[in-house]
Coordinates of C-alpha atoms (C1' of nucleotides) in Angstrom, one line a residue:
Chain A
X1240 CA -45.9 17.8 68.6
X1241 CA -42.3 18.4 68.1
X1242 CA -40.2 17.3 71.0
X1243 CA -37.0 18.7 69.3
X1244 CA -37.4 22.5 69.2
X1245 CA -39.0 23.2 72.2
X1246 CA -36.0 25.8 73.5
X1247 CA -36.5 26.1 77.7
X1248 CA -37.0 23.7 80.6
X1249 CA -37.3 20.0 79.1
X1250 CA -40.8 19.6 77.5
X1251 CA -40.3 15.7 77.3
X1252 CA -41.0 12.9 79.2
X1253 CA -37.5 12.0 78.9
X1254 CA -34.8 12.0 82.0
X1255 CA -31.8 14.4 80.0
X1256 CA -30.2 10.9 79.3
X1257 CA -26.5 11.9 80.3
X1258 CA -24.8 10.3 77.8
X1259 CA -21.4 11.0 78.9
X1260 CA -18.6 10.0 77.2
X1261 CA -16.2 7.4 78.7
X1262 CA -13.5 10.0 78.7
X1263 CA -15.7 12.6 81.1
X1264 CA -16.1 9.6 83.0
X1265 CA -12.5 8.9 83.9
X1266 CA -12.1 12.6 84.6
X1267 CA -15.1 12.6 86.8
X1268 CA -13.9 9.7 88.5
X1269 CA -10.0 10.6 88.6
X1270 CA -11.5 14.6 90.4
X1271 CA -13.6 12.7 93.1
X1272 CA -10.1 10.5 94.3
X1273 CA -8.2 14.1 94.2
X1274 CA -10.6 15.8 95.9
X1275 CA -11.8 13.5 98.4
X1276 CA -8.0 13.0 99.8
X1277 CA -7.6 9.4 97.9
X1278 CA -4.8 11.0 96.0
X1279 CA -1.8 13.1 97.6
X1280 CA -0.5 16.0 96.0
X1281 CA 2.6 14.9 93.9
X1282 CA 1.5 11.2 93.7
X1283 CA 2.3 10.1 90.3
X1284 CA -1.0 9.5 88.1
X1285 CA 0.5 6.3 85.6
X1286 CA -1.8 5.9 82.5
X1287 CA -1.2 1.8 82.3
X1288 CA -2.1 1.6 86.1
X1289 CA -5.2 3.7 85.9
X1290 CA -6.5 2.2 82.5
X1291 CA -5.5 -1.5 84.1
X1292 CA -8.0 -0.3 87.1
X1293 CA -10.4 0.9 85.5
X1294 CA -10.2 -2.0 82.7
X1295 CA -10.1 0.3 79.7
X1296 CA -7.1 1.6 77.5
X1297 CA -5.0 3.9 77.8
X1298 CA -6.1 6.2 75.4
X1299 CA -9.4 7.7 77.7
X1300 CA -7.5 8.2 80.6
X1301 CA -4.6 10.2 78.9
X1302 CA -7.5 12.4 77.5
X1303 CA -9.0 12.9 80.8
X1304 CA -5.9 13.4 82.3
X1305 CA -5.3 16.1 79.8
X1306 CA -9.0 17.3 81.0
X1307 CA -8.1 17.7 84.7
X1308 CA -4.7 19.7 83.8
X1309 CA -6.9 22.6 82.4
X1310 CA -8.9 22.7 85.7
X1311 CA -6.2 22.9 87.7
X1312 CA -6.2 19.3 89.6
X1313 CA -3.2 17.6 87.6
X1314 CA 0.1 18.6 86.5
X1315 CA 1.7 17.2 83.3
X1316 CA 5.6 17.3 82.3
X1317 CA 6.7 16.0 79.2
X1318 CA 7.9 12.8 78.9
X1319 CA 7.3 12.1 82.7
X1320 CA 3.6 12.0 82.7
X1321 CA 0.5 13.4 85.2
X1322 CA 0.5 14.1 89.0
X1323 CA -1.6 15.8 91.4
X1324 CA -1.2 19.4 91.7
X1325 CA 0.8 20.2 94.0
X1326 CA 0.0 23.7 95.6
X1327 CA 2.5 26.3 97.2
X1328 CA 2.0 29.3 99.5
X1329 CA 2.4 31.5 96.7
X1330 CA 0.1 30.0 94.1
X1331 CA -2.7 30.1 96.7
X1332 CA -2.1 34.3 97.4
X1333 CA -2.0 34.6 93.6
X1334 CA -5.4 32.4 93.1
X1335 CA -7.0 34.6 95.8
X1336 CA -6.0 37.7 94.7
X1337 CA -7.6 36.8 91.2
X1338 CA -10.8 35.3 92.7
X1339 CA -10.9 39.2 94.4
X1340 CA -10.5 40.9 90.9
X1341 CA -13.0 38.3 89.1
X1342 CA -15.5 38.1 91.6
X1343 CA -15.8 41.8 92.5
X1344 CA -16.1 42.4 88.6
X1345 CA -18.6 40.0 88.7
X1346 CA -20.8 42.0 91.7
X1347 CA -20.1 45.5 89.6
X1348 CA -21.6 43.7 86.1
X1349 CA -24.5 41.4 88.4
X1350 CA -26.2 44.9 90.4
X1351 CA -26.0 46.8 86.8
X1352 CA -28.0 44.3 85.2
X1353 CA -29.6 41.0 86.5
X1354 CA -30.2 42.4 89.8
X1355 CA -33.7 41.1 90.6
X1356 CA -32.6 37.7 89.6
X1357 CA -29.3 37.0 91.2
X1358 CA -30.4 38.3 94.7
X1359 CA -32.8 35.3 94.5
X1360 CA -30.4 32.5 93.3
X1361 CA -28.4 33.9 95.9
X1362 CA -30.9 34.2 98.7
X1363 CA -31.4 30.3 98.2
X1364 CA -28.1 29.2 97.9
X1365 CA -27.5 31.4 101.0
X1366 CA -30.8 29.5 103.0
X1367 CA -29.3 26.3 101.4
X1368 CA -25.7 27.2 103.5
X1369 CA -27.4 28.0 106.3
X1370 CA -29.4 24.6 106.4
X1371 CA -26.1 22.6 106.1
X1372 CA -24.8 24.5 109.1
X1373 CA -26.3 22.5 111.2
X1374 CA -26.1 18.9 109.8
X1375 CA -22.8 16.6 109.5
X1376 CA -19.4 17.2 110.2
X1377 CA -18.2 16.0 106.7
X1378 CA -16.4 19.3 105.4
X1379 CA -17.0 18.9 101.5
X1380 CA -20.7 19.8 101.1
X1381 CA -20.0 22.6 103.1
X1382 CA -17.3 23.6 100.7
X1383 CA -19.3 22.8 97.9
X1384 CA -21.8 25.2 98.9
X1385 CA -19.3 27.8 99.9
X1386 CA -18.1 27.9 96.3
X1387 CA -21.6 27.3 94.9
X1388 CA -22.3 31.0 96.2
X1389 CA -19.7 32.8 94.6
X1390 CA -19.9 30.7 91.9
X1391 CA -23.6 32.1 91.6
X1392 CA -22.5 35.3 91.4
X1393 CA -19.8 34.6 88.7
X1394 CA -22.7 33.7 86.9
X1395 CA -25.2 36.4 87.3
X1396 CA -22.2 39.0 86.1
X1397 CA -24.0 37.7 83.0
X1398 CA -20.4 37.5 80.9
X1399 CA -19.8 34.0 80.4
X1400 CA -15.5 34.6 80.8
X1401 CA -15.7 35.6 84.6
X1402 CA -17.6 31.6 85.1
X1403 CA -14.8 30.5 83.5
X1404 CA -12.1 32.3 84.9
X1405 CA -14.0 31.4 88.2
X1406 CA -14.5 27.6 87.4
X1407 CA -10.6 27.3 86.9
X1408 CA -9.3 28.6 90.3
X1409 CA -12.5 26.5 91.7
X1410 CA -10.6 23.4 91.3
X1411 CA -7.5 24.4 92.9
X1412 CA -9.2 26.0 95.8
X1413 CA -11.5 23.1 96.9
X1414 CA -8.1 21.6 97.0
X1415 CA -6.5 23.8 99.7
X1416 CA -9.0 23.8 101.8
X1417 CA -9.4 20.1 101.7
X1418 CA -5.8 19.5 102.0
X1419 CA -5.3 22.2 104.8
X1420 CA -8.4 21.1 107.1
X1421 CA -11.7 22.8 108.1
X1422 CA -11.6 26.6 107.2
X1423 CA -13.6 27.8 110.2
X1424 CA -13.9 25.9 113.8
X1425 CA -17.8 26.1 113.0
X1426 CA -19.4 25.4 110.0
X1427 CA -22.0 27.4 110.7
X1428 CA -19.8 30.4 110.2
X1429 CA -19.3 29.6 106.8
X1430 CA -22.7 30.8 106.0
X1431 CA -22.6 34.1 108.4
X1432 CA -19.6 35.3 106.8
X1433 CA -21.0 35.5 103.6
X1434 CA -24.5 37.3 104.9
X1435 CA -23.1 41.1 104.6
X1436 CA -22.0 40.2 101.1
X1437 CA -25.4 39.0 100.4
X1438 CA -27.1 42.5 102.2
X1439 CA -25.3 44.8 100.2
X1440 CA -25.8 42.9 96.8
X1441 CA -30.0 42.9 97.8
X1442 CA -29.7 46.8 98.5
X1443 CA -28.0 47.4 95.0
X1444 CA -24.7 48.8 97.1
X1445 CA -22.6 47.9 94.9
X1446 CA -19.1 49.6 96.4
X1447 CA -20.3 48.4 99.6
X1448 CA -20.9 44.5 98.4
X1449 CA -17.2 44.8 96.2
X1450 CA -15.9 45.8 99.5
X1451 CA -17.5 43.3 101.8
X1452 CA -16.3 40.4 99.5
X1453 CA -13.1 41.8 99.1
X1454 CA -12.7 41.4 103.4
X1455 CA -14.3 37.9 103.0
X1456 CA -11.8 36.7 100.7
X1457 CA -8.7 38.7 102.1
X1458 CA -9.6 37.0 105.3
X1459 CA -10.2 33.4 103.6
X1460 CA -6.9 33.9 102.5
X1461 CA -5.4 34.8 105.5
X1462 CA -6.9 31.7 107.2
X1463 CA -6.3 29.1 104.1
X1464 CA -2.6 30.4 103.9
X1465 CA -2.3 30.6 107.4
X1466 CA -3.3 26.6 107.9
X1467 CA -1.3 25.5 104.8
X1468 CA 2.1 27.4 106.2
X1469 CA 1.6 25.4 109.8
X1470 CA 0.5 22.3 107.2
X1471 CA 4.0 22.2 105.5
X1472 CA 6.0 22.7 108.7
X1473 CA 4.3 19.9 110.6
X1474 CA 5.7 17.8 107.4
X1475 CA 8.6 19.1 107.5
X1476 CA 9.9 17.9 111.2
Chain B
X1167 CA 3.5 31.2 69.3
X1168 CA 5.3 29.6 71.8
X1169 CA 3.2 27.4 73.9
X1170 CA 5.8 25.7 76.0
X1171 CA 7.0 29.1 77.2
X1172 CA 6.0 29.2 80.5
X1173 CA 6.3 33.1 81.0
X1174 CA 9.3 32.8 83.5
X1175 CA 12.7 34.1 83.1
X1176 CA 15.6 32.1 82.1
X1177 CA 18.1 32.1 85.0
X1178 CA 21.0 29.5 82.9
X1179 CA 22.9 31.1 80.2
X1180 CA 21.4 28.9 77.7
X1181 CA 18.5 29.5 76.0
X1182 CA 15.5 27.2 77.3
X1183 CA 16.4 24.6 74.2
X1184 CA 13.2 23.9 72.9
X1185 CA 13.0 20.4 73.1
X1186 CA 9.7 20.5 71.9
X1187 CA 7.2 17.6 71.6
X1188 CA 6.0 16.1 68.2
X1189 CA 2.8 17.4 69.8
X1190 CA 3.6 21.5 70.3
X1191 CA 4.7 21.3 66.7
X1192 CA 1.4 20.1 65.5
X1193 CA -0.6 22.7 67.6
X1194 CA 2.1 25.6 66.1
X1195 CA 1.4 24.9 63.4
X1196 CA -2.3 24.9 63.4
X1197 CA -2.4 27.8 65.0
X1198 CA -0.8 29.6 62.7
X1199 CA -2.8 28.2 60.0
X1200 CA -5.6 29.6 61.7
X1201 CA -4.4 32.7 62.6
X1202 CA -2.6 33.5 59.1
X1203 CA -6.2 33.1 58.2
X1204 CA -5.8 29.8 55.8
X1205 CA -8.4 28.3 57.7
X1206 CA -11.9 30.0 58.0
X1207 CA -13.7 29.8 61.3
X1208 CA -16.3 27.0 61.4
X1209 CA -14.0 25.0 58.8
X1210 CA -14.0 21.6 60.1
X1211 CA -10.6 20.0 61.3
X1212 CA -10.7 16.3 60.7
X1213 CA -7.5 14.3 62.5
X1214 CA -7.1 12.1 60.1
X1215 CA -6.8 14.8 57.3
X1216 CA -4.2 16.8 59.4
X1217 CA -2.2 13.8 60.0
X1218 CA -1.6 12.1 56.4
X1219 CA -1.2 16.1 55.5
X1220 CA 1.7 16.2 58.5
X1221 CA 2.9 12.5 57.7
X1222 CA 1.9 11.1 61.2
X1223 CA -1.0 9.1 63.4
X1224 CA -3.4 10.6 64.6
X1225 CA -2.7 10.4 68.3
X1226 CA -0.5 13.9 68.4
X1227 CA -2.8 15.4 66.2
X1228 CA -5.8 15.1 68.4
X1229 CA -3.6 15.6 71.1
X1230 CA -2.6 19.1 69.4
X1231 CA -6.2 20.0 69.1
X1232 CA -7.3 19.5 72.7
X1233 CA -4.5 22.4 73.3
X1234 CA -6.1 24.7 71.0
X1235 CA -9.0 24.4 72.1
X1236 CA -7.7 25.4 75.7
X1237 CA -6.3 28.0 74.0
X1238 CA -9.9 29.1 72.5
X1239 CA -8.1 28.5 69.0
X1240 CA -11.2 25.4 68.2
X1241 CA -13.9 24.1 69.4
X1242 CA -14.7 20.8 70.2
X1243 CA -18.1 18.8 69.7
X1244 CA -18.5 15.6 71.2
X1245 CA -18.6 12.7 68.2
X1246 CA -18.5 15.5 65.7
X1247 CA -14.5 16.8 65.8
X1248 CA -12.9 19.5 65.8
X1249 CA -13.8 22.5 64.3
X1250 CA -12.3 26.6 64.1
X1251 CA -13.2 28.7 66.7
X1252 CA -15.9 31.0 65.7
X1253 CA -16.6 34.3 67.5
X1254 CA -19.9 36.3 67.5
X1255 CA -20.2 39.9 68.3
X1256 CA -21.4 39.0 72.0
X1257 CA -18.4 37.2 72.3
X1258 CA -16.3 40.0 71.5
X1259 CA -18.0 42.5 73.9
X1260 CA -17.5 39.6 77.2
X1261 CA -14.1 39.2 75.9
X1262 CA -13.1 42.6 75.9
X1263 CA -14.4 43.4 79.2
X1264 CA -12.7 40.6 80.6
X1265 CA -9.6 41.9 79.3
X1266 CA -10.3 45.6 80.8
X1267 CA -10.5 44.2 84.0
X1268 CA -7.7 41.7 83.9
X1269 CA -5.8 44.7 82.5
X1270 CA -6.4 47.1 84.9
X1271 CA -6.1 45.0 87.5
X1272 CA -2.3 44.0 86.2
X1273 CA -1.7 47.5 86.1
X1274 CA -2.7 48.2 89.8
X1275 CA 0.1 45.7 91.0
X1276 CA 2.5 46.5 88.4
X1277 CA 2.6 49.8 89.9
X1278 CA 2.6 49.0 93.5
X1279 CA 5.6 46.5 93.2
X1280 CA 7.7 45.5 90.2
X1281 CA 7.2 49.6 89.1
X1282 CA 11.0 50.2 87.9
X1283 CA 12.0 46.7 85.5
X1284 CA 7.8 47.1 83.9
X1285 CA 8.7 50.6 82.8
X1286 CA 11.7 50.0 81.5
X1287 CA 10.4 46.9 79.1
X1288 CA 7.3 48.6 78.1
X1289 CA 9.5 51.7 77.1
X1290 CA 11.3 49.1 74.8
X1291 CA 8.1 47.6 73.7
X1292 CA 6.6 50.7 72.3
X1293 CA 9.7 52.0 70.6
X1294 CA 9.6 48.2 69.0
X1295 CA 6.1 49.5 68.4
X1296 CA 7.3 52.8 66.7
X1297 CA 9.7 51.4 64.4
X1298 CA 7.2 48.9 63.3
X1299 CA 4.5 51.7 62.0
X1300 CA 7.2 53.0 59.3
X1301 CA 7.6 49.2 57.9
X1302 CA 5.8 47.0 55.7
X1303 CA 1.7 46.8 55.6
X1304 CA 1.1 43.2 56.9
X1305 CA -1.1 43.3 59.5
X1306 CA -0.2 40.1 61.6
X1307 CA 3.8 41.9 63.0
X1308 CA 1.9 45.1 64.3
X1309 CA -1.3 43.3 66.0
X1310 CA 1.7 40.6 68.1
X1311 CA 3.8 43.7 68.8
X1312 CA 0.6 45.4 70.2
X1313 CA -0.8 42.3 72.1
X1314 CA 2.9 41.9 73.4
X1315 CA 2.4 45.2 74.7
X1316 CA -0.4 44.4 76.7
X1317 CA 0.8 40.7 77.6
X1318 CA 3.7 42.5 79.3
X1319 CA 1.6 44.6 81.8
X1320 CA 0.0 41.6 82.8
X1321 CA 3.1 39.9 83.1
X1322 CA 4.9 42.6 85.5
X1323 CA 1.8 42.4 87.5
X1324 CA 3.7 39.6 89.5
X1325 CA 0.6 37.6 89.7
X1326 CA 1.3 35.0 86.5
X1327 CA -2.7 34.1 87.4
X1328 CA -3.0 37.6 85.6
X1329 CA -0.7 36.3 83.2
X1330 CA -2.7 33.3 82.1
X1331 CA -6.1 34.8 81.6
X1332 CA -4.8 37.1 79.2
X1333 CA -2.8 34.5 77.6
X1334 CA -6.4 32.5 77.3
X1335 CA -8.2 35.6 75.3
X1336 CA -4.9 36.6 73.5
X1337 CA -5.4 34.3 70.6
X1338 CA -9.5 34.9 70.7
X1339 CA -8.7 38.7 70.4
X1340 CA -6.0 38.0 67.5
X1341 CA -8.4 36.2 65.6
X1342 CA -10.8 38.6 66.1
X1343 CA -8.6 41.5 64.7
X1344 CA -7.4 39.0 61.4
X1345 CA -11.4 38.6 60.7
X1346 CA -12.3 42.1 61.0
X1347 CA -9.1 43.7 58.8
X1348 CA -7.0 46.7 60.3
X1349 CA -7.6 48.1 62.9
X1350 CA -6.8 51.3 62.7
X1351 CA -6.3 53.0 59.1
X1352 CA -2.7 53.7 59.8
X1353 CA -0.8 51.3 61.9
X1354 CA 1.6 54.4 63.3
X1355 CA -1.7 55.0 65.3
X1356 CA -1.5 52.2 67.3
X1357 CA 1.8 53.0 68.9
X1358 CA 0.5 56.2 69.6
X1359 CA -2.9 55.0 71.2
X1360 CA -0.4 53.1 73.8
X1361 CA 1.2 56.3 74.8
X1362 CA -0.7 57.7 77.3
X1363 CA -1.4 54.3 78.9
X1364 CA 2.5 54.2 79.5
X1365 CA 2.9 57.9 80.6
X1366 CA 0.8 57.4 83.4
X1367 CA 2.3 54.3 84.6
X1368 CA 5.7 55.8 83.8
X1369 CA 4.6 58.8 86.1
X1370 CA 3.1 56.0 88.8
X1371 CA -0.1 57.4 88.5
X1372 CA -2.4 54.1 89.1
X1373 CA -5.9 55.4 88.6
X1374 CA -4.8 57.7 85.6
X1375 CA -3.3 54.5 83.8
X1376 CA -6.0 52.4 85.0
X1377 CA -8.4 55.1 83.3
X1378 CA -6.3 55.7 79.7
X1379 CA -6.7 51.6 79.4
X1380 CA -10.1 51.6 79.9
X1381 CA -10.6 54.2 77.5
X1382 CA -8.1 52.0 75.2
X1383 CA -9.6 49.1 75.5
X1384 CA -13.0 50.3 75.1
X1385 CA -12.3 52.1 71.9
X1386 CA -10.7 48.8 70.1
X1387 CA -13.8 47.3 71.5
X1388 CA -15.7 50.1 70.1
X1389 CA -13.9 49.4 66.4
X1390 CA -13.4 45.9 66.4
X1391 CA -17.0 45.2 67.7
X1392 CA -18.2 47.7 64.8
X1393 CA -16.5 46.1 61.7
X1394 CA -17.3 42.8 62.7
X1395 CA -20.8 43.4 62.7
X1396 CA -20.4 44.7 58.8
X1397 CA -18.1 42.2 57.9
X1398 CA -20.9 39.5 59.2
X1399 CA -23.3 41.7 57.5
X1400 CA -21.4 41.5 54.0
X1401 CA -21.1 37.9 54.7
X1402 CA -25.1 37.7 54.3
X1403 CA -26.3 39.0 51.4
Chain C
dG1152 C1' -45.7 17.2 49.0
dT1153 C1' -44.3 16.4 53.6
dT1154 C1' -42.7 13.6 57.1
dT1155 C1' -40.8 9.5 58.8
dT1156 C1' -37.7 5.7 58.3
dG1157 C1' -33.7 3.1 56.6
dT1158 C1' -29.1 2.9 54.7
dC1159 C1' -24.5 4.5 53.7
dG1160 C1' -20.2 6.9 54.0
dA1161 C1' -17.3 9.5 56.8
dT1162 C1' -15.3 10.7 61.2
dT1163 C1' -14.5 10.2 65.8
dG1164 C1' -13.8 6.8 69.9
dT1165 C1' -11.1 3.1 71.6
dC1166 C1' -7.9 -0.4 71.5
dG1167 C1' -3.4 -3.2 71.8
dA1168 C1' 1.4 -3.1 70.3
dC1169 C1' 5.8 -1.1 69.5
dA1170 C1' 9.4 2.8 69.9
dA1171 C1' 11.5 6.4 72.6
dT1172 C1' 12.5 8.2 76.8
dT1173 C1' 13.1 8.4 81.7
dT1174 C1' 13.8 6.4 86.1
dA1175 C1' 15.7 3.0 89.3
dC1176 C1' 19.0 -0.2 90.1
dT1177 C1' 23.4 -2.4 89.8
dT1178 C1' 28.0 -2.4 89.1
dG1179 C1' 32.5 -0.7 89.4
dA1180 C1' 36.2 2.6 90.5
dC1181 C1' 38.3 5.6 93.8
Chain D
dG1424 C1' 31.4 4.8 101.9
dT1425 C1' 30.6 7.9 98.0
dC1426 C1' 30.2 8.8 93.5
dA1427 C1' 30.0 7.6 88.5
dA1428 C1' 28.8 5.1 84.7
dG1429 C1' 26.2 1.5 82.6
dT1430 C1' 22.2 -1.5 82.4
dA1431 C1' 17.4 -3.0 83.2
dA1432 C1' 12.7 -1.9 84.2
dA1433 C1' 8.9 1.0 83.9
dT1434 C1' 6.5 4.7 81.7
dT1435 C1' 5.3 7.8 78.2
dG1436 C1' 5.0 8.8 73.0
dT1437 C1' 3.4 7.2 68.7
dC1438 C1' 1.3 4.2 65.6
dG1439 C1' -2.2 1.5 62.6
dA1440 C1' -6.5 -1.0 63.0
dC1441 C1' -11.2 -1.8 64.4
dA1442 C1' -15.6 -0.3 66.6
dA1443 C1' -19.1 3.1 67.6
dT1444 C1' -21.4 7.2 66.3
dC1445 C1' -23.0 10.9 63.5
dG1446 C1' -24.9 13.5 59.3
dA1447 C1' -26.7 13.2 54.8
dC1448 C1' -29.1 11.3 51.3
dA1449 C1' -32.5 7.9 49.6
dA1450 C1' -36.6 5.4 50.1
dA1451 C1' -41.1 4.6 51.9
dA1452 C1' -45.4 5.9 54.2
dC1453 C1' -48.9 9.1 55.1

DNA sequence: GTTTTGTCGATTGTCGACAATTTACTTGAC
DNA sequence: GTCAAGTAAATTGTCGACAATCGACAAAAC
């Protein structure tokens, strides 16, 4: 038997042996301390101090570095080195209004072709919401999940471009909400907000799913900006 | 190809005074390697070729790369190097219907806010686009001066989100239309296939402009699609 | 003859050191 | 006390060298 072109879910015996490389590693790391609150927005990101921590050179960490500026989590300037992303008002209504455009594409393209599909990945991930609900109070799975969903439906559009459009305001929007606090009193209303969504996708409505998306992020973005304004004053004084 | 322009206006008198790294050298000058069409897609790009060839290490060089391949200009394999970027017809079609949304998106906004300044510098842009049809027959002026065209609907848009997704498929699309050959027989054509997209936004008329770019797009898709597929086919026997 | 195994050359991955630049601090003048 | 210039420290930018990994060819086994 050939273990080697067997195309599909893994015919071997074999665990998929992650072999990351040292540099995916750092970067891995270096997201989890951004996105978990470890790091502030603006907080300098030295090379030496980071490769000193994580006993390596310095050569890795500038790569991942370089890594985590394309998704959005770091900021480079020349000669002056990496940061955390620092987000403003404005960059979060312009990251919303493109999630809108991508993600509505993404429900026209998803009901024209991989209908039958999607609406089960999504009924799942939907159930999978719905469980979390009512567990811990930690706010990051919940997020997780929350942007696993539309992420799904990125993915059903069946064009690879709106995932990756969508996978690069990901980043930066986990960010807000973790750095502007819980978006909803209730977790549990994470998962009822995006149920009409979900109804009009399963019927094949698809003006009627572009629509109900398009009031779940106008009114995420209401909320997220919302919280980040009061945020900034509350620094401010 | 300027890739330190940020896409924002200059506000001092002086120009921005390029003070640019060792690094954006290296990747302009790849890229136009690879867009001038000296380098073939799939040709491998070894650092330590580039950098004897450049006189320098190989740190900037690989550094270089990793921007191109943000840019969609290489790809990247793991312990195997760099390598030109190499498009297949699928990756065409998702690539163009990104753009159409993007696009049409851009133009929505344009419209309902920065409507005077956009009409004005698209006006200039196709007249640039005019005179450019009488001159010589290279190829590379006319696709930039059409690409520019676009680039500034999606800049006008006021969302520079919009901005940076077209920037990302700008140079796929480029290389696409260097592969393929002309365009259109007779480059005076493709100033005038940009004419009715700017009448309509001229006149304000959203969903008529949003319509003549869709039928734009999708006829360069149509074309560019089309020749690749025979070029490939040529490539074969 | 086909498949597996071993070896080699080439290329990337990582490292520590030095040069260039920026930042922070100190000093001095007003 | 404030501001400016000059100096020192810290940080990034670049370099050349070594280690790890991969692909291709050769050799051996079936």
């Amino acid at each position: 038997m050939d273990y080697a072109d067997m195309g599909g879910k893994s015919p071997s015996p074999f665990l998929p042996l992650t072999r990351d490389g040292l540099v995916d590693r750092v970067a891995n790391s270096l997201a989890e301390a951004i996105l978990s609150g470890s790091l502030q927005p603006g907080d300098r990101l030295a090379e030496s101090t980071i490769a000193k921590q994580m006993d390596l050179s310095r050569a890795p960490v500038r790569e991942a570095l370089r890594l985590l500026e394309s998704s959005g989590l770091v900021d480079y300037k020349a000669n002056r080195g990496f940061f955390v992303h620092s987000l403003s008002v404005e960059a979060l209504e312009h990251l919303y209004e493109l999630r809108i455009v991508i993600e509505t594409a993404s429900i026209r393209r998803l009901i024209a072709s991989n209908h039958q599909e999607a609406v089960k990945a999504l009924r799942a991930q939907l159930d999978h919401l719905h469980e979390l609900s009512s567990t811990g109070v930690e706010m990051a799975p919940h997020v997780d999940a929350d942007m696993q969903f539309h992420r799904l439906i990125c993915h059903y559009s069946g064009n690879p471009r709106f995932l990756q459009v969508f996978d690069t305001t990901a980043n930066e929007i986990k960010l807000s909400v973790i750095y502007t606090g819980r978006l909803y009193a209730d977790p549990a209303l994470i998962a009822q907000t995006h149920e009409p969504i979900f109804d009009k996708i399963a019927q094949g409505d698809a003006e009627g799913a572009v629509a109900a998306m398009e009031y779940h992020l106008s009114d995420a973005r209401r909320i997220v900006t919302g919280m980040f304004r009061k945020n900034q004053e509350s620094k401010q004084k």
